[in-house]
Short mmCIF file of N, CA and C and ligand atoms in Angstrom, two decimals:
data_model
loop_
_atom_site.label_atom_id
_atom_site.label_comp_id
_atom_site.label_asym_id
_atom_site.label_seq_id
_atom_site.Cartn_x
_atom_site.Cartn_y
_atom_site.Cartn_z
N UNK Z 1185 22.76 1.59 -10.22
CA UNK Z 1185 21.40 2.02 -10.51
C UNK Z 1185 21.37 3.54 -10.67
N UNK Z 1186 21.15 4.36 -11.89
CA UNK Z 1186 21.08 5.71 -11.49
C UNK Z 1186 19.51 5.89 -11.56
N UNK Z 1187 18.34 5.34 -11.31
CA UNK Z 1187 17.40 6.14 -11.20
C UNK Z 1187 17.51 7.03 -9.78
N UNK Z 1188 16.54 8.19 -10.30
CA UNK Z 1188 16.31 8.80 -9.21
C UNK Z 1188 14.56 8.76 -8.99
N UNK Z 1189 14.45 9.32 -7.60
CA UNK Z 1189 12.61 9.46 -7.68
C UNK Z 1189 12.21 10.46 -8.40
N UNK Z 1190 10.69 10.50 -8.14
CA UNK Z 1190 10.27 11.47 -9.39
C UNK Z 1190 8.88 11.88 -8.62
N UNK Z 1191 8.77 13.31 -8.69
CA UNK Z 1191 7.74 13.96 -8.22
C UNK Z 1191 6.37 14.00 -9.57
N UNK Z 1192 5.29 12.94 -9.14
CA UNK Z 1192 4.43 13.07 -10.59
C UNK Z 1192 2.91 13.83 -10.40
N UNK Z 1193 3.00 14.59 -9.10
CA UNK Z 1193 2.39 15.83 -9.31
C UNK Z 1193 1.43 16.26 -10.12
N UNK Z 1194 2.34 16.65 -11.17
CA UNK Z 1194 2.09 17.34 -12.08
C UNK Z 1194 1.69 17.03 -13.30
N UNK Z 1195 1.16 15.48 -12.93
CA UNK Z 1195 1.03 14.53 -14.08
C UNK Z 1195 -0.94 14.25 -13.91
N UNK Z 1196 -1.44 13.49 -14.87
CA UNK Z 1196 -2.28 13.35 -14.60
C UNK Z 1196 -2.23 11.77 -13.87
N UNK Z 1197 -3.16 11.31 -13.17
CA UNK Z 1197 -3.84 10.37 -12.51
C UNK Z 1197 -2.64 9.20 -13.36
N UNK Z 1198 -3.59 8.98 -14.44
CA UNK Z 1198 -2.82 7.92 -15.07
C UNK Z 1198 -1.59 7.73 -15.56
N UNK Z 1199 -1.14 9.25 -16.24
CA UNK Z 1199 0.32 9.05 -16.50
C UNK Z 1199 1.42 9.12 -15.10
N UNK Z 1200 0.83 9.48 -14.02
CA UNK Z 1200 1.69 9.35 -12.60
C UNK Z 1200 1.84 8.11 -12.61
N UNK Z 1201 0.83 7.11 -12.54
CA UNK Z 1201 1.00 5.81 -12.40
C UNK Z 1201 1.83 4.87 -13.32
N UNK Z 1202 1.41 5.50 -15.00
CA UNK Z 1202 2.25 4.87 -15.67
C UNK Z 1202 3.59 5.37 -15.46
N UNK Z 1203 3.87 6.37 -15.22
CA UNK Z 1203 5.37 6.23 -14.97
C UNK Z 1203 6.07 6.06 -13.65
N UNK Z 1204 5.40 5.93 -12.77
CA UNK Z 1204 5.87 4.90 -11.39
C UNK Z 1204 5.84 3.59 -11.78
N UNK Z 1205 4.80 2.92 -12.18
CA UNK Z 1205 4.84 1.68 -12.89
C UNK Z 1205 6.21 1.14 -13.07
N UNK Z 1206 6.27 2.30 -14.79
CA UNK Z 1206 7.43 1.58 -15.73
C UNK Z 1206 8.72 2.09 -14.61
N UNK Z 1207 9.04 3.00 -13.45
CA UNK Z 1207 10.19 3.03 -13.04
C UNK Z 1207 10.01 1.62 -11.56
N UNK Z 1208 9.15 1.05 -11.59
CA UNK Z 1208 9.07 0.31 -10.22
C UNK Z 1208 9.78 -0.75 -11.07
N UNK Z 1209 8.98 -1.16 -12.50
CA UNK Z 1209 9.59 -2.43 -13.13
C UNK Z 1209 10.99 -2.24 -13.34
N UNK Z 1210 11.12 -1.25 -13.91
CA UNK Z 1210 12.98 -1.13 -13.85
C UNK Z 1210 14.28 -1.33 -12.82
N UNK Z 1211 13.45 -0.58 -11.88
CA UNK Z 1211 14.25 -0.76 -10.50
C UNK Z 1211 14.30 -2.04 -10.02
N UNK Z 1212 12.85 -2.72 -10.00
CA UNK Z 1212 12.85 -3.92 -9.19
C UNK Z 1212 12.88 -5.35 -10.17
N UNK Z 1213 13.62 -5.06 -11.29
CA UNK Z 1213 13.41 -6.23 -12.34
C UNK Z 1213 14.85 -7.30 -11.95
N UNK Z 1214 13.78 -8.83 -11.27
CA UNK Z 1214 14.52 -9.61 -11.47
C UNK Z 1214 14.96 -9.76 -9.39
N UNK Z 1215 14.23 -8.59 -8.57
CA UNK Z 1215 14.19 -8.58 -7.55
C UNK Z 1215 12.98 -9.25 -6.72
N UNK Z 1216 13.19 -10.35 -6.24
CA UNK Z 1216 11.92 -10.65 -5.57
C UNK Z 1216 12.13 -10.79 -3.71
N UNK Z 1217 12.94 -10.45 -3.04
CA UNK Z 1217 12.74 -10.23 -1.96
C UNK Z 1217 11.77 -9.14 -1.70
N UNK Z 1218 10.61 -9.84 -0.87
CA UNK Z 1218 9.97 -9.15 -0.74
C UNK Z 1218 9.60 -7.67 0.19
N UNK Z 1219 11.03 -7.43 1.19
CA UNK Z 1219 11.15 -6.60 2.10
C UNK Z 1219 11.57 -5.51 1.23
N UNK Z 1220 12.49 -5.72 0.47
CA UNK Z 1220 13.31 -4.61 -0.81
C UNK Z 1220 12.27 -4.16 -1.69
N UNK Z 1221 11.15 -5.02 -2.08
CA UNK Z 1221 9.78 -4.30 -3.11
C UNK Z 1221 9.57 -3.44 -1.99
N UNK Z 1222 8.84 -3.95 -1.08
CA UNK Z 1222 8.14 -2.90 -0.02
C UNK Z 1222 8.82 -1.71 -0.10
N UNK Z 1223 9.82 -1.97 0.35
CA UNK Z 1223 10.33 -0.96 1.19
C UNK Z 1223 10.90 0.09 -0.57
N UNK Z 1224 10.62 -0.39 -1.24
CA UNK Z 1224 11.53 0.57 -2.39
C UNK Z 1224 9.70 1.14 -3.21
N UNK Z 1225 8.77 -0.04 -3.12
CA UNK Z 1225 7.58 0.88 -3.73
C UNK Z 1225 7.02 1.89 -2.72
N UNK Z 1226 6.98 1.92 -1.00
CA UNK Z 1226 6.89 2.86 -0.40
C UNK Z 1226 7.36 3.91 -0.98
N UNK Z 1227 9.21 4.02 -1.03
CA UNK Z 1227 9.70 5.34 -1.30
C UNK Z 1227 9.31 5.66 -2.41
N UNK Z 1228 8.92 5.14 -3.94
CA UNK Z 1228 8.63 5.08 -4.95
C UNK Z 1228 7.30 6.48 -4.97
N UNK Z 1229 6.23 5.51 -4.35
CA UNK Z 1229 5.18 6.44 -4.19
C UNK Z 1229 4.55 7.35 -3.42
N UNK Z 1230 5.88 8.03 -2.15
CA UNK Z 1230 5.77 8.56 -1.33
C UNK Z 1230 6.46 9.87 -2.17
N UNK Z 1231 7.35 9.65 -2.54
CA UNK Z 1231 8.17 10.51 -3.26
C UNK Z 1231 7.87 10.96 -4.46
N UNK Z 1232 6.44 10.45 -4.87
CA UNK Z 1232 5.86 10.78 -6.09
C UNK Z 1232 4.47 11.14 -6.25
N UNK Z 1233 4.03 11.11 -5.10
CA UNK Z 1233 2.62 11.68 -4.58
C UNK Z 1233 2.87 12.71 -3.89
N UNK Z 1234 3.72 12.41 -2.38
CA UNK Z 1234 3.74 13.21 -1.29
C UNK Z 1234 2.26 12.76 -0.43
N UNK Z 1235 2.08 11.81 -0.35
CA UNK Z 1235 1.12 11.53 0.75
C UNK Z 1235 1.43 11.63 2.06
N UNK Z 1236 0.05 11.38 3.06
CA UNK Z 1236 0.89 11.44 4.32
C UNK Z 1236 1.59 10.67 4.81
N UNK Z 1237 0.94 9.44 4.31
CA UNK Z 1237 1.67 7.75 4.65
C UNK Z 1237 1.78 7.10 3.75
N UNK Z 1238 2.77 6.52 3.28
CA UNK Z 1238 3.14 5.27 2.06
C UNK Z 1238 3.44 4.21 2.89
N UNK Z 1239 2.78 3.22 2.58
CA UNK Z 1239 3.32 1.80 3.39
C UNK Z 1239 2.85 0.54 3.24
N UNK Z 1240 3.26 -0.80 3.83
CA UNK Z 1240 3.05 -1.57 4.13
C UNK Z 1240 2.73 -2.00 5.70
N UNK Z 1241 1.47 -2.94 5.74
CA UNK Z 1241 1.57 -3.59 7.21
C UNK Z 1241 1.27 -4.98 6.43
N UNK Z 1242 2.16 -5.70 7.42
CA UNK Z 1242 2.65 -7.18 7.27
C UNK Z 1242 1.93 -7.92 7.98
N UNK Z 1243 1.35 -9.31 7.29
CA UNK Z 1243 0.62 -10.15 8.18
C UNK Z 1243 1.75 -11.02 8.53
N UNK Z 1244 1.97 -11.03 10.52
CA UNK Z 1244 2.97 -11.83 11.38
C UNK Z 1244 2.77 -12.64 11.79
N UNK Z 1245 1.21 -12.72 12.17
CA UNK Z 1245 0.47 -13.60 12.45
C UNK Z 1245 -0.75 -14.12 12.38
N UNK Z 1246 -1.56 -15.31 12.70
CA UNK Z 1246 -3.36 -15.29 12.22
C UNK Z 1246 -3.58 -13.83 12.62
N UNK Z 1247 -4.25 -13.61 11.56
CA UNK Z 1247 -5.55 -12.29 11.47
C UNK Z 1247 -4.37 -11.09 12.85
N UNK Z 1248 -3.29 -10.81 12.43
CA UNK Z 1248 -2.52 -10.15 12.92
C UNK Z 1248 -1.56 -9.03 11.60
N UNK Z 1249 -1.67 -7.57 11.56
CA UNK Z 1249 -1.17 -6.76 10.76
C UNK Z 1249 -0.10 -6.54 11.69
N UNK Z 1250 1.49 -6.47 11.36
CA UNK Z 1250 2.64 -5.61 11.74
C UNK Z 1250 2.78 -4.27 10.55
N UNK Z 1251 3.26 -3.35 11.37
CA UNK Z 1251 3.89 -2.35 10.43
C UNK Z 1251 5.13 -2.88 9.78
N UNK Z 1252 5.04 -2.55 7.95
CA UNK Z 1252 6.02 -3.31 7.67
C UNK Z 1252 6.98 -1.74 6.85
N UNK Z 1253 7.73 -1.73 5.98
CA UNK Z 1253 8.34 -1.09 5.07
C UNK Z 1253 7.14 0.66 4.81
N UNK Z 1254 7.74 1.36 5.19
CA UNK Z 1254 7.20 2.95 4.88
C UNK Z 1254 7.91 3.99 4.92
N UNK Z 1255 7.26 5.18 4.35
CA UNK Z 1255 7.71 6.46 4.41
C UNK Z 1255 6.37 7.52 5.02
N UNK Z 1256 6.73 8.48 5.91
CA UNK Z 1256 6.02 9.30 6.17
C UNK Z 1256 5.80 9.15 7.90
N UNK Z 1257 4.66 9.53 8.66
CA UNK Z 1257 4.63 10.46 10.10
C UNK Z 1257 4.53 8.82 10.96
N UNK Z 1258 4.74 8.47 12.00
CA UNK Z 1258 4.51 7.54 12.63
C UNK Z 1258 3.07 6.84 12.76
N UNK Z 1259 3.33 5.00 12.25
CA UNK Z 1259 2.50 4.42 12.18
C UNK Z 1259 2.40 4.12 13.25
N UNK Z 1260 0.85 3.03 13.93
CA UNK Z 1260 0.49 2.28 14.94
C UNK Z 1260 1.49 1.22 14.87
N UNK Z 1261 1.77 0.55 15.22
CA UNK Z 1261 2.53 -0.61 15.26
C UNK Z 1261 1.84 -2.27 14.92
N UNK Z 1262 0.83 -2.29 15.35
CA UNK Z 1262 0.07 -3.61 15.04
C UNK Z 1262 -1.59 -2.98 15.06
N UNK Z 1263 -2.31 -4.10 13.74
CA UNK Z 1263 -3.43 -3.52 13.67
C UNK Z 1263 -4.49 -5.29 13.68
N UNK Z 1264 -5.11 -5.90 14.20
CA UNK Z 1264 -5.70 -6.63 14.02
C UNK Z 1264 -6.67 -6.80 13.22
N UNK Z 1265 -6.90 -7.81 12.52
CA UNK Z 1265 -7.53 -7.68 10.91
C UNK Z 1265 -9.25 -7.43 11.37
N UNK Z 1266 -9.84 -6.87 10.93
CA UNK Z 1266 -11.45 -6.45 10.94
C UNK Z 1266 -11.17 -4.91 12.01
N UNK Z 1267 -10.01 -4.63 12.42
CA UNK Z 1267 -10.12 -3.39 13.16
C UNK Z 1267 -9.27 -2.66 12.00
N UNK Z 1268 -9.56 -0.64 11.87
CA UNK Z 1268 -9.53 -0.05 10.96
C UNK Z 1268 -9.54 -0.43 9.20
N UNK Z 1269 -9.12 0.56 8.44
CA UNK Z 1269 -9.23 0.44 7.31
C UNK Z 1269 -8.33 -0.59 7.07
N UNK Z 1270 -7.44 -0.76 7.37
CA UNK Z 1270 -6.32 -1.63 7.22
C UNK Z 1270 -7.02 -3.45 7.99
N UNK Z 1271 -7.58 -3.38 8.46
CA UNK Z 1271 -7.82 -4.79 9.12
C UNK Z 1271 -9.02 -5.01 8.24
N UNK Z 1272 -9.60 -4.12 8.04
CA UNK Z 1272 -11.17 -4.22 6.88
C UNK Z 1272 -10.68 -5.13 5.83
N UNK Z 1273 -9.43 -4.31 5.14
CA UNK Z 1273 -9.28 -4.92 4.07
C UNK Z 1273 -8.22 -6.27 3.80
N UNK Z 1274 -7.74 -6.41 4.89
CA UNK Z 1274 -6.90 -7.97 5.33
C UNK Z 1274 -8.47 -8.77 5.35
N UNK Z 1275 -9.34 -8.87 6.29
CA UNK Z 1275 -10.34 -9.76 6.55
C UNK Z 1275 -10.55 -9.79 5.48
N UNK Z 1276 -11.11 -8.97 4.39
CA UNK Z 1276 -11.96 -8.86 3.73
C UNK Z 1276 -11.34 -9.31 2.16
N UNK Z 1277 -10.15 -9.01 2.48
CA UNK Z 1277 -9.47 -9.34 1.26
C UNK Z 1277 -9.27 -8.41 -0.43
N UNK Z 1278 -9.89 -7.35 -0.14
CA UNK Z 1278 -9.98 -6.33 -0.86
C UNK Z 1278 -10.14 -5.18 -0.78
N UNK Z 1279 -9.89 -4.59 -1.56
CA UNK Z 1279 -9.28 -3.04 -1.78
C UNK Z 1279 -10.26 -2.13 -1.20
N UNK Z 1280 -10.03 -1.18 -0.21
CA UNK Z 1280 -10.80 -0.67 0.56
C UNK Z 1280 -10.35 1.33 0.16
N UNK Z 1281 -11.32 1.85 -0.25
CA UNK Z 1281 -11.33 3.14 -0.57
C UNK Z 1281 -12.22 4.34 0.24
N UNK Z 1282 -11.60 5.24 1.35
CA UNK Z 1282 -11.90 6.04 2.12
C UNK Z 1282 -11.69 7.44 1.73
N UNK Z 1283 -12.72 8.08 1.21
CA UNK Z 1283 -13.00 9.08 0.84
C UNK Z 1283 -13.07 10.12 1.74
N UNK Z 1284 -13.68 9.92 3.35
CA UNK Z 1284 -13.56 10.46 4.49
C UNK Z 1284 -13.29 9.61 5.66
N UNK Z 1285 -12.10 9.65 6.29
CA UNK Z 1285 -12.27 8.96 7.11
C UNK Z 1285 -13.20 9.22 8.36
N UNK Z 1286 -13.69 10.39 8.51
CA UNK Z 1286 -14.18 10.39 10.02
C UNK Z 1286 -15.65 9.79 9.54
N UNK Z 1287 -16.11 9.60 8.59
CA UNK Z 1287 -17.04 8.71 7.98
C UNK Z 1287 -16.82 7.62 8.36
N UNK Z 1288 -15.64 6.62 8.50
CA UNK Z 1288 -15.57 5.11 7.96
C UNK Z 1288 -15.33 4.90 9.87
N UNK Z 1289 -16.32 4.15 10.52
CA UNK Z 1289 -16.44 3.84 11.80
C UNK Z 1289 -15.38 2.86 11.89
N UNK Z 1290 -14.46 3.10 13.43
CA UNK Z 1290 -13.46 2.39 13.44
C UNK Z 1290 -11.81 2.90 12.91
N UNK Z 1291 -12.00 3.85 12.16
CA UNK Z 1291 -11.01 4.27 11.42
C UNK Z 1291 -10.11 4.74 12.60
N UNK Z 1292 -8.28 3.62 12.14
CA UNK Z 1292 -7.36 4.13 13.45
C UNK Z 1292 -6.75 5.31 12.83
N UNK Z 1293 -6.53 6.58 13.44
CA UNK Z 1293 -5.85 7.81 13.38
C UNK Z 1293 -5.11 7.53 14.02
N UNK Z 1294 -3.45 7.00 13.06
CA UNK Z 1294 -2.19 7.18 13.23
C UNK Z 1294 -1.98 8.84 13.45
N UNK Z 1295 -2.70 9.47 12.40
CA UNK Z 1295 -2.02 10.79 12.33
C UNK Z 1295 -3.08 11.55 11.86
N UNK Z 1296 -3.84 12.47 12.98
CA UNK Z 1296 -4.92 13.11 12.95
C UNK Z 1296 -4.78 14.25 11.70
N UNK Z 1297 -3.80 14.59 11.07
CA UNK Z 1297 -4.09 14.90 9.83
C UNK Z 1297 -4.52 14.32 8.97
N UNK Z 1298 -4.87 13.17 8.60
CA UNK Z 1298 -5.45 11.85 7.37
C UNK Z 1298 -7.03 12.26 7.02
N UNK Z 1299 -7.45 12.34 6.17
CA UNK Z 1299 -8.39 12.88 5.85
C UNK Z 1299 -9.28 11.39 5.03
N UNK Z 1300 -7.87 11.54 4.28
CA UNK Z 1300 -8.60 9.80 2.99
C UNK Z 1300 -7.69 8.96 2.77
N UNK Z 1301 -8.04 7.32 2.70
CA UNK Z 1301 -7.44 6.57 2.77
C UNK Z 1301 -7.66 5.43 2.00
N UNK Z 1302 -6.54 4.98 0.89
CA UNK Z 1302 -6.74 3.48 0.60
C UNK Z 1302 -5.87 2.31 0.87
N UNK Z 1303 -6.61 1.27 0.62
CA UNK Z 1303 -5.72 0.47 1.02
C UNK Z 1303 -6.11 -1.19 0.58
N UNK Z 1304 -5.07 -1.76 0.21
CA UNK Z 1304 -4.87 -3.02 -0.95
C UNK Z 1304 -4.54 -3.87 -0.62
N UNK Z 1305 -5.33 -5.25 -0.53
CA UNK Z 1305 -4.27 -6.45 -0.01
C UNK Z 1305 -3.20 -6.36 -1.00
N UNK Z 1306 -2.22 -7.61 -0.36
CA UNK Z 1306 -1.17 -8.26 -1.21
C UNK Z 1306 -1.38 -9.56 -1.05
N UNK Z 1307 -1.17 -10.40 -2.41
CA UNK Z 1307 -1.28 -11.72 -2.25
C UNK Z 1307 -0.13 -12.45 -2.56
N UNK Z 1308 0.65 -13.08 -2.43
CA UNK Z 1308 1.67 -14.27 -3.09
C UNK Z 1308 1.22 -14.87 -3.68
N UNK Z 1309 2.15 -15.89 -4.33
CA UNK Z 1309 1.93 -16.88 -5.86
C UNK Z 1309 1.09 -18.27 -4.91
N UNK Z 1310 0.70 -17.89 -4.06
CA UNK Z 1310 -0.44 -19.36 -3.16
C UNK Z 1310 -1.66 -18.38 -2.97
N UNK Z 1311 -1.77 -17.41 -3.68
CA UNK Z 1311 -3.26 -16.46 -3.04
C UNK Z 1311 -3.06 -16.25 -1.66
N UNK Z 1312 -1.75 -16.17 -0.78
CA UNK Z 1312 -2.11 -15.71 0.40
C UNK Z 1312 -2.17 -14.64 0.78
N UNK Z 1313 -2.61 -13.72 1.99
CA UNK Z 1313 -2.63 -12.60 1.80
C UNK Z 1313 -1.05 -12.49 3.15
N UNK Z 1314 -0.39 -11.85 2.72
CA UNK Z 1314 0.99 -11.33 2.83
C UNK Z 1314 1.00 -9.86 3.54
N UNK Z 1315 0.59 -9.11 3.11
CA UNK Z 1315 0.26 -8.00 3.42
C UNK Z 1315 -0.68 -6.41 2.96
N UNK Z 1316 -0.68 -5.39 3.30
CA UNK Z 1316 -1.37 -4.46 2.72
C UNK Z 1316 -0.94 -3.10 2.62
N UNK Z 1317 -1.09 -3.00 1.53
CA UNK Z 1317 -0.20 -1.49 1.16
C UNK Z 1317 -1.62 -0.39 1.59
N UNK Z 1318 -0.51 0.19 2.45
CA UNK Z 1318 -1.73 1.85 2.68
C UNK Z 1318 -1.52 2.98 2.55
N UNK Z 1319 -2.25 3.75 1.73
CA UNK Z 1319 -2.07 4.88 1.40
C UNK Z 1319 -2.90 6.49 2.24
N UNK Z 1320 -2.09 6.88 3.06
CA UNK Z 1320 -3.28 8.16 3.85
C UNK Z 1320 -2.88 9.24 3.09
N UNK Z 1321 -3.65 10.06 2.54
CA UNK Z 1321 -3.48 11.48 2.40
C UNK Z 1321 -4.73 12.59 3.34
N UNK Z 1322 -3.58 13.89 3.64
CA UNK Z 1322 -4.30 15.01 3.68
C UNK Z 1322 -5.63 15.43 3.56
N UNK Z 1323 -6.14 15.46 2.10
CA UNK Z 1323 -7.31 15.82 1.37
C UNK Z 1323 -8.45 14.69 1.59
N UNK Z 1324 -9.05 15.22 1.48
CA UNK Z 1324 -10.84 14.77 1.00
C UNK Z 1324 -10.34 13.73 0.12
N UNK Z 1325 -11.12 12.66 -0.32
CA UNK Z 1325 -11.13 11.97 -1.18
C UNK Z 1325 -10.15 12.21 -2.75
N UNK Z 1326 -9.22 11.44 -2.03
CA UNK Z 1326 -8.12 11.84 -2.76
C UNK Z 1326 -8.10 10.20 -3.79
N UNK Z 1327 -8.29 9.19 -3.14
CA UNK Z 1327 -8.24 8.09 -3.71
C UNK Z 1327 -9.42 7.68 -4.19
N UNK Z 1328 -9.35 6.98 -5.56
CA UNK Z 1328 -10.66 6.42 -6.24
C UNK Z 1328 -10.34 5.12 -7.07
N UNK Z 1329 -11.50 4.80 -7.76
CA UNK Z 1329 -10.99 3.31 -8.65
C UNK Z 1329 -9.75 3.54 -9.28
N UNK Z 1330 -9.23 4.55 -9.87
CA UNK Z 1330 -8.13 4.36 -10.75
C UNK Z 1330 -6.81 4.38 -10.01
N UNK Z 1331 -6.87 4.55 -8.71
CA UNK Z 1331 -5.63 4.03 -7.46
C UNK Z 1331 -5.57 3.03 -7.74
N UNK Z 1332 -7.07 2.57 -7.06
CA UNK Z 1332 -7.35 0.61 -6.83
C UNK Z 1332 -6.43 0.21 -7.34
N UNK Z 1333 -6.84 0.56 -9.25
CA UNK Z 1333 -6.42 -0.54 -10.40
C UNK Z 1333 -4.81 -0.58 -10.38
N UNK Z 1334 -4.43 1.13 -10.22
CA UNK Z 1334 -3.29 1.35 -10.15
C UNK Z 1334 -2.19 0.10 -9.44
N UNK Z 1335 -2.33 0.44 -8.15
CA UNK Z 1335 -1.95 -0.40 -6.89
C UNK Z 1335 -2.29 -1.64 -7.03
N UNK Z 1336 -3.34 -1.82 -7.23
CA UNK Z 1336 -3.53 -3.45 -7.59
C UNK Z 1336 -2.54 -4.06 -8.95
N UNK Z 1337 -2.26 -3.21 -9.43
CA UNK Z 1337 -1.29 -3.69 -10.80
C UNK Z 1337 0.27 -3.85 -9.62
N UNK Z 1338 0.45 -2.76 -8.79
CA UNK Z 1338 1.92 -2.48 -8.57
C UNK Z 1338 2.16 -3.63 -7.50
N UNK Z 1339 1.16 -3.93 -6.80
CA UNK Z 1339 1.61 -5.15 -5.61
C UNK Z 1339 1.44 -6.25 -6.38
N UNK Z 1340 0.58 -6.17 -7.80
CA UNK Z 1340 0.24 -7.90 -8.32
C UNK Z 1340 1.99 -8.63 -8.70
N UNK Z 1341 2.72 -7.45 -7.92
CA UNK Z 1341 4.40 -8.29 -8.40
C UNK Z 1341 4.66 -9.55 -7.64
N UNK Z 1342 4.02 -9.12 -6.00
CA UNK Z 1342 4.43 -10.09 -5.41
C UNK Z 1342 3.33 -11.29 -5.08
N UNK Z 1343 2.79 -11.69 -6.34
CA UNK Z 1343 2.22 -12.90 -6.70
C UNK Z 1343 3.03 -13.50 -7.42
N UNK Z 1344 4.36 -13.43 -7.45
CA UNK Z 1344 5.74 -14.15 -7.91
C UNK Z 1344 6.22 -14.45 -7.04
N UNK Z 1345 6.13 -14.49 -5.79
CA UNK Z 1345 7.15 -14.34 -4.81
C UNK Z 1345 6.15 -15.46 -3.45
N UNK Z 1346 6.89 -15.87 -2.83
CA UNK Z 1346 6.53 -16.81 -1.83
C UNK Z 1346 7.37 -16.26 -0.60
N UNK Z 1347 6.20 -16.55 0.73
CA UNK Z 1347 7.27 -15.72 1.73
C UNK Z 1347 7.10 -17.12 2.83
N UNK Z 1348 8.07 -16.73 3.84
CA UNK Z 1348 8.13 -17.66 4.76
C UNK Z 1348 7.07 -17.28 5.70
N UNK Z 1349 6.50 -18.54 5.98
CA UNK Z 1349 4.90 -17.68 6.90
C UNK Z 1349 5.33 -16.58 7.74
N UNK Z 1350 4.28 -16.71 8.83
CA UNK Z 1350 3.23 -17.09 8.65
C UNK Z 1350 2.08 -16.23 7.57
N UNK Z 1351 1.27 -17.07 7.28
CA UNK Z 1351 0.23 -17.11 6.19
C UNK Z 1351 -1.29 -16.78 6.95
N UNK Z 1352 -1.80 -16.18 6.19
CA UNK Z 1352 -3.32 -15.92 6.54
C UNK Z 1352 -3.98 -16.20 5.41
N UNK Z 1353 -5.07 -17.35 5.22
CA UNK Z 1353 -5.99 -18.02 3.62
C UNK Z 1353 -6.76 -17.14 3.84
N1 LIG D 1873 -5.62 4.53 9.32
C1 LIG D 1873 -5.27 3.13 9.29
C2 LIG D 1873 -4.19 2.79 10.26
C3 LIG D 1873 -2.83 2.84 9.68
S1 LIG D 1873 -2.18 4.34 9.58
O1 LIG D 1873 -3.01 5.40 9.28
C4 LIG D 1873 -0.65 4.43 9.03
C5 LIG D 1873 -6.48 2.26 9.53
O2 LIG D 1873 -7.54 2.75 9.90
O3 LIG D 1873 -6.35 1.07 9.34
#
């Protein structure tokens, strides 16, 4: 494999994405373990944003988040679904966008630098929800719809992929 990562900075909104995109499909074409996506779109978009947190938390159990595959400052370890941004959007099943967190009641501070936060289910090829990619940055409202769509394109991979439970409908 010679890709390397890529700092997209300096790109706008959309062409950052399109070209994480087209290097996620390259890298991961024909890969469907789903620990190796995680753990390779973390570094992907940690290394190409510089956020504070790139990650996954894994559903282990009913209405139960584990920390799964990341890059960046130390996560919580387990988050129960309807508690923080991350359990909002497991219950809820959709894409949850935090513009301030000391706004969004409930919000867990892994890392009292986090300012804004999104964050995306994942579903498998049964609509289950699998897990949720989260994104913290630094700044003020750093994330908006064109993340969402973003991210929602980059996890819709593992709606190919089937995992061994446990499952949350
Ligand atoms: N802020 C998240 C918790 C996860 S970490 O920040 C890595 C939340 O409120 O769900």
């Amino acid at each position: 494999m010679a890709e390397t990562t890529l700092d997209v900075r300096h790109l706008t909104k959309q062409e950052a994405y399109a070209t994480l995109e087209e290097q996620l499909d390259s890298i991961l074409d024909g890969i469907d373990d789903p620990i190796a996506c995680m753990a390779t779109i973390s570094c992907v978009l940690a290394q190409g944003f510089g956020h504070l947190w790139s990650g996954f938390y894994r559903v282990v159990a009913p209405s139960l988040l584990r920390v799964g595959p990341y890059q960046g400052t130390l996560g919580c370890l387990e988050i129960a679904f309807g508690r923080g941004v991350c359990g909002t959007a497991a219950a809820e099943r959709r894409t949850v966008v935090v513009t301030d967190v000391h706004a969004f009641a409930g919000h867990i501070a892994c890392d009292s630098r986090s300012r804004s936060e999104i964050v995306v289910p994942v579903f498998d090829a049964d609509d289950r929800l699998v897990a949720v990619l989260d994104l913290d940055s630094v700044e003020p409202s750093t994330f908006d719809d064109e993340d969402a769509r973003a991210l929602e394109r980059i996890v819709a991979r593992f709606r190919r992929t089937r995992q061994a439970g446990p499952y949350e409908r």
